[in-house]
Coordinates of C-alpha atoms in Angstrom, one line a residue:
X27 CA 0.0 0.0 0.0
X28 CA 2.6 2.3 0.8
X29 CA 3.7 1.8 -3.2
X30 CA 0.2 2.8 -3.9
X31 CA 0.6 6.1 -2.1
X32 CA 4.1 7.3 -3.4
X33 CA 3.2 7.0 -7.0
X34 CA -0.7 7.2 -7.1
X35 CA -0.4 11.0 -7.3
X36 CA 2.5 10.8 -9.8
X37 CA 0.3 8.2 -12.3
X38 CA -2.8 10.6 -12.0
X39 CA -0.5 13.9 -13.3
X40 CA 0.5 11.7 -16.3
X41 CA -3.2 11.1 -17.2
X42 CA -3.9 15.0 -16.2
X43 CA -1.2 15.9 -18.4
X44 CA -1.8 13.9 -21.2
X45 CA -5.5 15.0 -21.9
X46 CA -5.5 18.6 -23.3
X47 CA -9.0 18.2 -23.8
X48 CA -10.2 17.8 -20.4
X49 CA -12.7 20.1 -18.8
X50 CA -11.0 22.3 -16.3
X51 CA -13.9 21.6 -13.8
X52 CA -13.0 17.8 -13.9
X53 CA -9.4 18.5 -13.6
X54 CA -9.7 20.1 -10.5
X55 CA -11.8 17.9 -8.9
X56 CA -9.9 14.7 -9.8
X57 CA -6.8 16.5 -8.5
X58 CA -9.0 16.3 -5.0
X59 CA -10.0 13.7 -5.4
X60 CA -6.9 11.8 -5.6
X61 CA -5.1 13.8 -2.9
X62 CA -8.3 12.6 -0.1
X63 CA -7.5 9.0 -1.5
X64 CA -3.7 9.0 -0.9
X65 CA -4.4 10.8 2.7
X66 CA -7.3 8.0 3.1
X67 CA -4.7 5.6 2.3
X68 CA -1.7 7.3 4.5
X69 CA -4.0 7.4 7.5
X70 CA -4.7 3.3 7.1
X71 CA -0.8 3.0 7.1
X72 CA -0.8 4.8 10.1
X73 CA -3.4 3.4 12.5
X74 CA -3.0 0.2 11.2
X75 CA -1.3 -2.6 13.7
X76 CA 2.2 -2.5 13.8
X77 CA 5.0 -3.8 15.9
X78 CA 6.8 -0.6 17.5
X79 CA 10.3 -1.9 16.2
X80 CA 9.3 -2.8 12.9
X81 CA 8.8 -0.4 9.7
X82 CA 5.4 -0.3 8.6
X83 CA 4.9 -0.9 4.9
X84 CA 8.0 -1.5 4.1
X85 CA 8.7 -3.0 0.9
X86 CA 12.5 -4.0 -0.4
X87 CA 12.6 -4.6 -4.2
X88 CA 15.9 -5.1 -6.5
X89 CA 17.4 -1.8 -8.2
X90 CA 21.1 -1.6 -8.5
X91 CA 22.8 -4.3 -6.5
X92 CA 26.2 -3.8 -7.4
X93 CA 26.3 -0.5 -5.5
X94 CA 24.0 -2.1 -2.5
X95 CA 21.3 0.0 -3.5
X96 CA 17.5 -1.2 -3.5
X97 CA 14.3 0.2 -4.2
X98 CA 13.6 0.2 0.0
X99 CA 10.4 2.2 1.3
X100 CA 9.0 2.2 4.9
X101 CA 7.9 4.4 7.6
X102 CA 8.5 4.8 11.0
X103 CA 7.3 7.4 14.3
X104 CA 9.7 9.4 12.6
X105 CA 8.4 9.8 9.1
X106 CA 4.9 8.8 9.4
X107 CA 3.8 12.1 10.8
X108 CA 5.6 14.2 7.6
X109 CA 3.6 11.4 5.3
X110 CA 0.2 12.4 6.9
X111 CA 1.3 16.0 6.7
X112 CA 2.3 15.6 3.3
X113 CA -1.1 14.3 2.2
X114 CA -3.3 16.8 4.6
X115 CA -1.4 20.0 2.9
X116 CA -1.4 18.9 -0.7
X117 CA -5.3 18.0 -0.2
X118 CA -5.3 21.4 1.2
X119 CA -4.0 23.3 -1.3
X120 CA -5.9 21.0 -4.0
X121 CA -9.5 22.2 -2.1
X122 CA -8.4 26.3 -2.2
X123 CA -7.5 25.8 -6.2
X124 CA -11.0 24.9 -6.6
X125 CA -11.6 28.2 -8.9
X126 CA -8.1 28.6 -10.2
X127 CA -8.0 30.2 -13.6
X128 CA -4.6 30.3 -14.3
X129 CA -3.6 26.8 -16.4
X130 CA -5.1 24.5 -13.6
X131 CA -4.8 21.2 -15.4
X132 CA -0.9 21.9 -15.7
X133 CA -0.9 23.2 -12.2
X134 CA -3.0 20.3 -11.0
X135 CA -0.2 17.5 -12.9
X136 CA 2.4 20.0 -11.3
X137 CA 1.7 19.6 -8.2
X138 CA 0.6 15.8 -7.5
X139 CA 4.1 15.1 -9.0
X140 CA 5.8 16.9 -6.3
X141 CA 3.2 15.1 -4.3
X142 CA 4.9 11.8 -5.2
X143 CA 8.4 13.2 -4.6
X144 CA 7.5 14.6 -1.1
X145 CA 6.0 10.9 0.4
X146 CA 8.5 9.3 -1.6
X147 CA 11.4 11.1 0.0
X148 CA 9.6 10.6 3.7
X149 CA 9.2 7.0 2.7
X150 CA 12.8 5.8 1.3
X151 CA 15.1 3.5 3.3
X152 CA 17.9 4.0 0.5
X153 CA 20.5 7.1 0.3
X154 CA 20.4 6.8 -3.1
X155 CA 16.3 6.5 -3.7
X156 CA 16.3 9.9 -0.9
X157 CA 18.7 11.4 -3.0
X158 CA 16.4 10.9 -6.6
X159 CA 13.3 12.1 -4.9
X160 CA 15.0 15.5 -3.0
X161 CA 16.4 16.2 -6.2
X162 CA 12.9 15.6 -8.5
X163 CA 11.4 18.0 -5.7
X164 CA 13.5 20.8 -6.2
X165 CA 12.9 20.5 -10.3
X166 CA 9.1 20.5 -9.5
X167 CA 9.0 23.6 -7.3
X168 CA 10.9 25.6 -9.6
X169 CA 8.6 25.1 -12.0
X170 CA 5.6 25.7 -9.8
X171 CA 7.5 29.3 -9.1
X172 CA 8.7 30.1 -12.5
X173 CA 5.1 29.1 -13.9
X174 CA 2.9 30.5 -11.4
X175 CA 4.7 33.2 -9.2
X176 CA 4.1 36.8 -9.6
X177 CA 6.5 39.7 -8.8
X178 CA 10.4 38.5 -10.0
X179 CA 9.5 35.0 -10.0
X180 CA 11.6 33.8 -12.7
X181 CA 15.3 35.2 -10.8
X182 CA 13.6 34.1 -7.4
X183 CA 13.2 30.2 -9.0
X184 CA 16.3 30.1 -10.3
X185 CA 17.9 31.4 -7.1
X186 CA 15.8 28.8 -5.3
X187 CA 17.3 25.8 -7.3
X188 CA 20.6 26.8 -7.7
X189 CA 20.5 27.0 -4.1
X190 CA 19.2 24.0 -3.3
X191 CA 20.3 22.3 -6.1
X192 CA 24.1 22.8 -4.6
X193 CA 22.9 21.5 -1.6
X194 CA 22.5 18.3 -2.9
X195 CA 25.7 18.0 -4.5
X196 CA 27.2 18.3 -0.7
X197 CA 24.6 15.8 0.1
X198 CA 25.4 13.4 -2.2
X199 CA 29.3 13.5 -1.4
X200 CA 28.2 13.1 2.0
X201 CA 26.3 10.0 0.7
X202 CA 29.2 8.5 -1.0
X203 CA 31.0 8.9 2.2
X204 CA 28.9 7.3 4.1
X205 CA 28.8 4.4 1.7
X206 CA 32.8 4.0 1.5
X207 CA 32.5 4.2 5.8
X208 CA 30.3 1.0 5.7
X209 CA 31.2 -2.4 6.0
X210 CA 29.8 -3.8 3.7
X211 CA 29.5 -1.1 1.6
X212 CA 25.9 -0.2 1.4
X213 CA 23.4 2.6 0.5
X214 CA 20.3 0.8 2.7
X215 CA 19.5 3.8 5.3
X216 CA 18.2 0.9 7.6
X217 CA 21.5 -0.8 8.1
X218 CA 23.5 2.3 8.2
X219 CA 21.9 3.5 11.2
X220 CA 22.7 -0.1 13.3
X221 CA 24.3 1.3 15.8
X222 CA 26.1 3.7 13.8
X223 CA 27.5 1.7 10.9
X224 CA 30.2 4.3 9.7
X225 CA 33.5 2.2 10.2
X226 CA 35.7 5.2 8.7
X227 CA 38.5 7.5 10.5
X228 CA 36.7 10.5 12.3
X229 CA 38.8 12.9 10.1
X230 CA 36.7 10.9 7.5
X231 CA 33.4 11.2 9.3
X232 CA 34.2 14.8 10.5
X233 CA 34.0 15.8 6.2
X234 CA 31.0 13.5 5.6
X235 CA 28.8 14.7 8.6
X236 CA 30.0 18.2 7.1
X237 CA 29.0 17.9 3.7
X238 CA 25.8 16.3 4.7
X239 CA 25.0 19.0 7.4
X240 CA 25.1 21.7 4.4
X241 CA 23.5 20.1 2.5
X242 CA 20.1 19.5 5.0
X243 CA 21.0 23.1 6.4
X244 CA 20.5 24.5 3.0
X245 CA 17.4 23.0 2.6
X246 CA 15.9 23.5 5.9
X247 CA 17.3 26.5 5.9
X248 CA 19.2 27.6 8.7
X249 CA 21.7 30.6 9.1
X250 CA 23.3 31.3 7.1
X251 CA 22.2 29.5 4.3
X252 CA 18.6 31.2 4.3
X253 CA 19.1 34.0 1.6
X254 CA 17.2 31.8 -0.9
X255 CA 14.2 31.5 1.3
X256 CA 12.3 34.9 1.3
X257 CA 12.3 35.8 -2.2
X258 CA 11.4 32.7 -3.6
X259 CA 8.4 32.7 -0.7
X260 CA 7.5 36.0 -1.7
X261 CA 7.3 36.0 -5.8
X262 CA 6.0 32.1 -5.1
X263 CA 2.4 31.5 -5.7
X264 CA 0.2 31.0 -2.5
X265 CA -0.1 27.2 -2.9
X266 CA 3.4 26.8 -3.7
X267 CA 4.2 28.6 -0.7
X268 CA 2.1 26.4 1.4
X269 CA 3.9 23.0 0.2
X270 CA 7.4 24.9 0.3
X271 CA 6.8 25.7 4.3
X272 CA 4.9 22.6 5.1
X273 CA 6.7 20.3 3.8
X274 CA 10.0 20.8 1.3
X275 CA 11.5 22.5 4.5
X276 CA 10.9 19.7 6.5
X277 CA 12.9 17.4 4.1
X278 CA 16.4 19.1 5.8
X279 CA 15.0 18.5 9.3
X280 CA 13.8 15.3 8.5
X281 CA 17.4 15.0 7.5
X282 CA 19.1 15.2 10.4
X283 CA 17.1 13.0 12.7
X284 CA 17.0 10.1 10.0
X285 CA 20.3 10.3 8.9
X286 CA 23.0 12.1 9.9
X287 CA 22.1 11.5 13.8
X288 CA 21.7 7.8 13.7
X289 CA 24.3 6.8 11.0
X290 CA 27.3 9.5 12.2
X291 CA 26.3 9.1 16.3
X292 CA 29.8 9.5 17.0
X293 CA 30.8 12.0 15.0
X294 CA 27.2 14.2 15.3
X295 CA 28.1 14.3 19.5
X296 CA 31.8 15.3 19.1
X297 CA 29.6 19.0 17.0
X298 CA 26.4 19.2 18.8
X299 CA 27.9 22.0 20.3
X300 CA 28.5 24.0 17.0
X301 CA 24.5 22.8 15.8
X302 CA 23.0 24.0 18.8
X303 CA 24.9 27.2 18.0
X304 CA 23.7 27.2 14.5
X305 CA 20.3 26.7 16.4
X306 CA 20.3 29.7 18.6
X307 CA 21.5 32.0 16.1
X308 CA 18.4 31.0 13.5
X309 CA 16.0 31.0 16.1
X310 CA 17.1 34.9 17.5
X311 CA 18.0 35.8 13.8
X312 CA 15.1 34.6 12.0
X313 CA 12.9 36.6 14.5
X314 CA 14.3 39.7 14.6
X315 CA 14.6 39.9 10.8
X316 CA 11.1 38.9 10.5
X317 CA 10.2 41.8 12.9
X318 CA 11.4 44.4 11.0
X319 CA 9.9 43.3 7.8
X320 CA 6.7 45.0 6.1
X321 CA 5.8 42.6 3.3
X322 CA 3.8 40.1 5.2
X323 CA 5.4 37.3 3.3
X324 CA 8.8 37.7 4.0
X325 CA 7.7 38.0 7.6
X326 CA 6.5 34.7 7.6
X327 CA 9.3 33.5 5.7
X328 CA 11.4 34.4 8.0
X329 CA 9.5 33.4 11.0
X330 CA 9.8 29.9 9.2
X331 CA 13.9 30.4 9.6
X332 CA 12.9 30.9 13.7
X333 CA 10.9 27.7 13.3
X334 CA 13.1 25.8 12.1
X335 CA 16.2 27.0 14.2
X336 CA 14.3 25.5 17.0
X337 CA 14.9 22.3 15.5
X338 CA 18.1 22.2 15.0
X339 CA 18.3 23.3 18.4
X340 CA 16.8 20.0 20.0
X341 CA 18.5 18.4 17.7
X342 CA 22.3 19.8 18.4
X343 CA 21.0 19.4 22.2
X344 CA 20.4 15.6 21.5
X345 CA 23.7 14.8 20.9
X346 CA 25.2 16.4 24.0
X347 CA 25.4 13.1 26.1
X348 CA 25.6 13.4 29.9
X349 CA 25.2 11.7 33.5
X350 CA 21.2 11.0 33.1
X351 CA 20.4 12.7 29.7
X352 CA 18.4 9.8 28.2
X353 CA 15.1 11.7 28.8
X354 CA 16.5 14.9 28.0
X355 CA 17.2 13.7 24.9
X356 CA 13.9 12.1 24.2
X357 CA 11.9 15.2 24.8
X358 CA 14.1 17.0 22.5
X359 CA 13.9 14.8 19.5
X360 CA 10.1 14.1 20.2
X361 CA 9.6 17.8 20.3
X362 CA 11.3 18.7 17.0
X363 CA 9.4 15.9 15.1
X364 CA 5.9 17.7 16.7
X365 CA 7.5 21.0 15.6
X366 CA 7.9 19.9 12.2
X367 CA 4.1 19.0 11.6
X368 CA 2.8 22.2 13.7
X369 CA 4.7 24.3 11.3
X370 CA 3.6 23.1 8.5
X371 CA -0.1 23.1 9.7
X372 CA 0.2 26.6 11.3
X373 CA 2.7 28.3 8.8
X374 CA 0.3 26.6 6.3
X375 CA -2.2 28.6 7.1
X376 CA -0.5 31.8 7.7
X377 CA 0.6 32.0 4.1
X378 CA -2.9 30.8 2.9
X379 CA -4.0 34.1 5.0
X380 CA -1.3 36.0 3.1
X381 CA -2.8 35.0 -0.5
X382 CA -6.1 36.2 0.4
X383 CA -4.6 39.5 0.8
X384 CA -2.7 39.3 -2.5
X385 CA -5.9 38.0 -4.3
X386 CA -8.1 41.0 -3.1
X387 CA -5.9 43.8 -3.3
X388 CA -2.4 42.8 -5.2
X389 CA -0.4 44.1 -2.1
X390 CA 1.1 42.3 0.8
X391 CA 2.4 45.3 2.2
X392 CA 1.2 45.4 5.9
X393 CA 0.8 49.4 5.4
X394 CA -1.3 49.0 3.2
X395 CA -4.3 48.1 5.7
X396 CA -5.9 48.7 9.0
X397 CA -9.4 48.1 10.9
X398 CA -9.6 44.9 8.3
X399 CA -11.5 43.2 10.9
X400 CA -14.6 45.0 10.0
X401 CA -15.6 43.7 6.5
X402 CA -14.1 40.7 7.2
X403 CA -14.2 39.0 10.0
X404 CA -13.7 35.4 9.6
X405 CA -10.6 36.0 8.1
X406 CA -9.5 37.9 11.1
X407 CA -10.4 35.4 13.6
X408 CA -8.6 33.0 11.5
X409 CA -5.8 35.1 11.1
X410 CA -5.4 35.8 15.0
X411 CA -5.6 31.9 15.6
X412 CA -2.8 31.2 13.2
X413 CA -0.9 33.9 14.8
X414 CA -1.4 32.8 18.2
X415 CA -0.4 29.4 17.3
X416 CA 2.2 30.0 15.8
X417 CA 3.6 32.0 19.0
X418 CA 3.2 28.9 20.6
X419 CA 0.0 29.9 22.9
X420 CA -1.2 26.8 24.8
X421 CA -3.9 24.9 23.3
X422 CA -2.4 24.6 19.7
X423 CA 0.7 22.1 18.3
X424 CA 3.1 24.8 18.5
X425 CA 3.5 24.8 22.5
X426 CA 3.4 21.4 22.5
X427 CA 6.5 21.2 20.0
X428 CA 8.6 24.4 21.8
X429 CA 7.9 22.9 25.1
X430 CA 9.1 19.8 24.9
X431 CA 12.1 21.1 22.8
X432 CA 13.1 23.5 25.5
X433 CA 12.9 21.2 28.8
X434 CA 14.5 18.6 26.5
X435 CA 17.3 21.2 25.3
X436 CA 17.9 22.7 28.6
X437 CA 18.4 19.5 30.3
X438 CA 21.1 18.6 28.3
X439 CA 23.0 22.4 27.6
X440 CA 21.7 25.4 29.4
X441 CA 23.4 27.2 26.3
X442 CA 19.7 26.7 24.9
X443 CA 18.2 29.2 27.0
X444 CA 20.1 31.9 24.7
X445 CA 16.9 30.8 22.4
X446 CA 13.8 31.7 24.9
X447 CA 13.7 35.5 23.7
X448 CA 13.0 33.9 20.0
X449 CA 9.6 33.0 21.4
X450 CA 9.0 36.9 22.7
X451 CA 10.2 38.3 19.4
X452 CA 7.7 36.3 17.5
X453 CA 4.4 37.3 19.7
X454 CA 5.5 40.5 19.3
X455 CA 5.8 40.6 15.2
X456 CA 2.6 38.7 15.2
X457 CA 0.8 40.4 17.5
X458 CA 1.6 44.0 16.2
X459 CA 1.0 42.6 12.4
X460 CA -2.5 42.0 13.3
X461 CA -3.2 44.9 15.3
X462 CA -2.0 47.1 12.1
X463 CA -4.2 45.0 9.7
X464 CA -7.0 44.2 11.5
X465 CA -7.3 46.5 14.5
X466 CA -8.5 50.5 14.0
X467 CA -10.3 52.7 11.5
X468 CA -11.1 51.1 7.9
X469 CA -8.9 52.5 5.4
X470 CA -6.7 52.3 2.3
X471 CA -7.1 48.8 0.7
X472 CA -9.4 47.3 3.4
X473 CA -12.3 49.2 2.3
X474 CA -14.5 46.8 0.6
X475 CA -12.5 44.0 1.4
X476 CA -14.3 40.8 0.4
X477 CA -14.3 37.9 3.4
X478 CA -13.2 33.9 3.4
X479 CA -15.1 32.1 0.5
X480 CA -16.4 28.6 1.5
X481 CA -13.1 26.5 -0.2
X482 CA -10.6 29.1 1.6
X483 CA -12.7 28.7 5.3
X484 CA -12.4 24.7 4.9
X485 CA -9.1 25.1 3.6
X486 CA -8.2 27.0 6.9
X487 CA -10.3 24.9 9.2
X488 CA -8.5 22.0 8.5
X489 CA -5.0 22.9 8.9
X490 CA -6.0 24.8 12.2
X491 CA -8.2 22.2 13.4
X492 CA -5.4 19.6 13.1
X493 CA -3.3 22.3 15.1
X494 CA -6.4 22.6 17.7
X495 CA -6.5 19.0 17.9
X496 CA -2.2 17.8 18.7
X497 CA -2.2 21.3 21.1
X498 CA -5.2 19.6 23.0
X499 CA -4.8 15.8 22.7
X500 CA -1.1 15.6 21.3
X501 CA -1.0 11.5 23.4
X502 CA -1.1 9.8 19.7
X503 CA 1.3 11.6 17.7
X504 CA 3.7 11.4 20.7
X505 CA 3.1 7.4 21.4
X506 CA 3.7 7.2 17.2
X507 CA 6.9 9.2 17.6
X508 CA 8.6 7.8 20.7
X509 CA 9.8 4.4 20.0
X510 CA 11.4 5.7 16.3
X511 CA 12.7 8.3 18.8
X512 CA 13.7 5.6 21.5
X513 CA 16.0 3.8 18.5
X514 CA 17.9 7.1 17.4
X515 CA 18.6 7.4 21.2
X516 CA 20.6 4.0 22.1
X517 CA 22.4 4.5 18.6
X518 CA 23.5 7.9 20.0
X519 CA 24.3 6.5 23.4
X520 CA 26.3 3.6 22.1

């Protein structure tokens, strides 16, 4: 089944793009339809009966055996939750493209192929299959950029994949290491993380966990490898926005607890110090940035940068082994997988709130608004619960994630208190964003301002609903993540 969901998406945009003739009406709906199958489908995967230490659907099927590489898919606690995400935020963005205009069979075939590469990447057990699908992900959101952005889309796509595109070159050399460190040499992701397979010197392992780390940091992105990040959010269309914050980010995190943690545990202890460095400085970096920005856009962008330093954070903290750190440890991994699906659910939403403003008015200028609230109020209430989520207010994902990450990071450095103003910084952007938009007299561009249509309120409720739900009753994502979590933890501790 798991087959079924990586390439379902990717057989339906060869029939969407082979039919020129096809009613745009029927395009778009079998574009939803197909994204509430696969999720259908993902969600069986996941509640489905499983023994803790086992991969679930996994699948192991002949490919290039002289290099000891296989066509390997399965998921775990740690990549189960970005393959339900995965399917909730591409059904998402296929519900608010319900009245596109612009090309939507193209768009539709566009975007269920970087479906398939997004579950396939969460789903691979081989370094070399990962390294196919990061690389068909980065081809497919340049095109979504280049073909549907607005502003200087063109530069900001090409910036975007030259970017990225270097970063996995590094991540490939890092791959090759760690296939030359194995004994037997092997690309299978699964044996390479027994107990830290990599049997090379640590001058050896010192360059491979290097060229790996830039590689994930570039696509997370972290400080300072972020300058791609705002424009290509900014000049981006809204849904391509949505699936680069919610989920393409989330391949580098996903990274680093899947890879470079459990297959370099040696080697990933010896520089948790310099990662939870990297960590502080994105999370106090990314926020101040963001508060100084006006284009509501690149303030979210940026906030993502703050987002995502937190998990590198928790993740640098992890490797810092001391008398009685187990738990420590556990809280902190466990936290940045929760972070990675409340940011894409919360961050989702906030740049689906951004579009709105772009399709009313052609401005994301923050100045350019004020007493919004007024004509329309839905999209203020939801715009103030996406905010306060993403602050980390109790009651949504987000505090569930930063909590854990901070009494996990602090019991293992109290370096990682250095990090607590990021969360102050950020209620203060977001707070003082809404009151200028939404708070006040009616004027300039808010006058006449049309509310949420139907598609764009369910699109919203069901990324903040999901956030609603973890922030309240977070017990089974947490018992799905801990015993992936658990396994990276004895590698680490030897």
């Amino acid at each position: 089944m798991l087959s079924v969901v990586i390439f379902l998406p990717v057989v339906v945009a060869i029939f969407l793009a082979s039919i020129r003739r096809l009613p745009t009406a029927i395009a778009r709906w079998v574009w939803v339809a197909t994204a509430a199958v696969d999720l259908l489908l993902t969600v069986i995967i996941a509640v489905a009966p499983s023994p803790s230490s086992a991969l679930r659907g996994e699948q192991r099927l002949s490919w290039m055996p002289g290099i000891g590489s296989s066509y390997h898919v399965g998921v775990d606690g740690l990549s189960l939750p970005l393959l339900v995400l995965t399917g909730v935020i591409f059904l998402v963005c296929a519900i608010w493209s319900l009245r596109a205009t612009d090309r939507p069979r193209p768009q539709a075939a566009l975007f269920l192929f970087l479906q398939s590469t997004c579950l396939g990447l969460f789903a691979s057990q081989d370094l070399i299959l990962f390294f196919v699908f990061f690389d068909l992900s980065i081809v497919g959101m340049y095109f979504v950029i280049a073909g549907w952005g607005h502003g200087n889309a063109r530069r900001s796509a090409l910036k975007f994949f030259l970017y990225t595109f270097l970063g996995s070159l590094a991540l490939l050399l890092g791959f090759i290491g760690l296939y030359l460190g194995a004994s037997p040499h092997t690309f299978d992701m699964v044996e390479l993380s027994r107990a830290g397979a990599f049997t090379g010197t640590p001058v050896m392992a010192g360059f491979v966990l290097a060229a790996i780390v830039v590689g994930l940091a570039i696509k997370t992105p972290t400080f300072p490898f972020h300058s791609w990040l705002p424009p290509a959010h900014t000049d981006a269309p809204t849904i391509g926005s949505v699936v680069l914050a919610s989920v393409l980010l989330k391949m580098g995190t996903y990274g680093f607890v899947r890879i470079a943690m459990p297959m370099l545990p040696d080697t990933w202890r010896s520089y948790a110090g310099v990662i939870v460095a990297v960590g502080i400085v994105s999370v106090l970096y990314g926020a101040l940035v963001a508060l100084a920005q006006t284009d509501v856009k690149r303030m979210i962008a940026f906030t993502s940068i703050n987002h995502m330093g937190y998990i590198i954070l928790a993740v640098g903290a992890a490797g810092i082994v001391g008398h009685n750190s187990e738990q420590a440890q556990q809280l902190a991994i466990t936290g940045a997988v929760t972070q990675m699906v409340s940011h894409g659910l919360i961050t989702g939403a906030l740049f689906l709130l951004a579009g709105v403003l772009y399709d009313r008015t052609g401005s994301y200028d923050l100045r350019d608004y004020g007493g919004l609230a007024r004509p329309a109020p839905r999209f203020a209430a939801f715009f103030a619960v996406a905010a306060f989520g993403s602050l980390g207010l109790p009651g949504f994902s987000g505090f569930i994630a930063e909590f854990q990450i901070f009494t996990g990071s602090i019991g293992t450095t109290w370096w990682a208190l250095i990090a607590l103003p990021g969360i102050l910084i950020t209620a203060v952007l977001l707070l003082r964003a809404f009151q200028q938009v939404f708070t006040g007299e009616t004027k300039n561009r808010s006058e006449g301002f049309r509310d949420l249509f139907p598609r764009e309120t369910a699109s919203l409720a069901i990324l903040m609903g999901l956030s609603v739900i973890i922030g309240v009753l977070p017990g089974p994502l947490l018992a799905l993540i801990h015993p992936a979590v658990d396994s990276v933890i004895k590698v680490m501790t030897g």
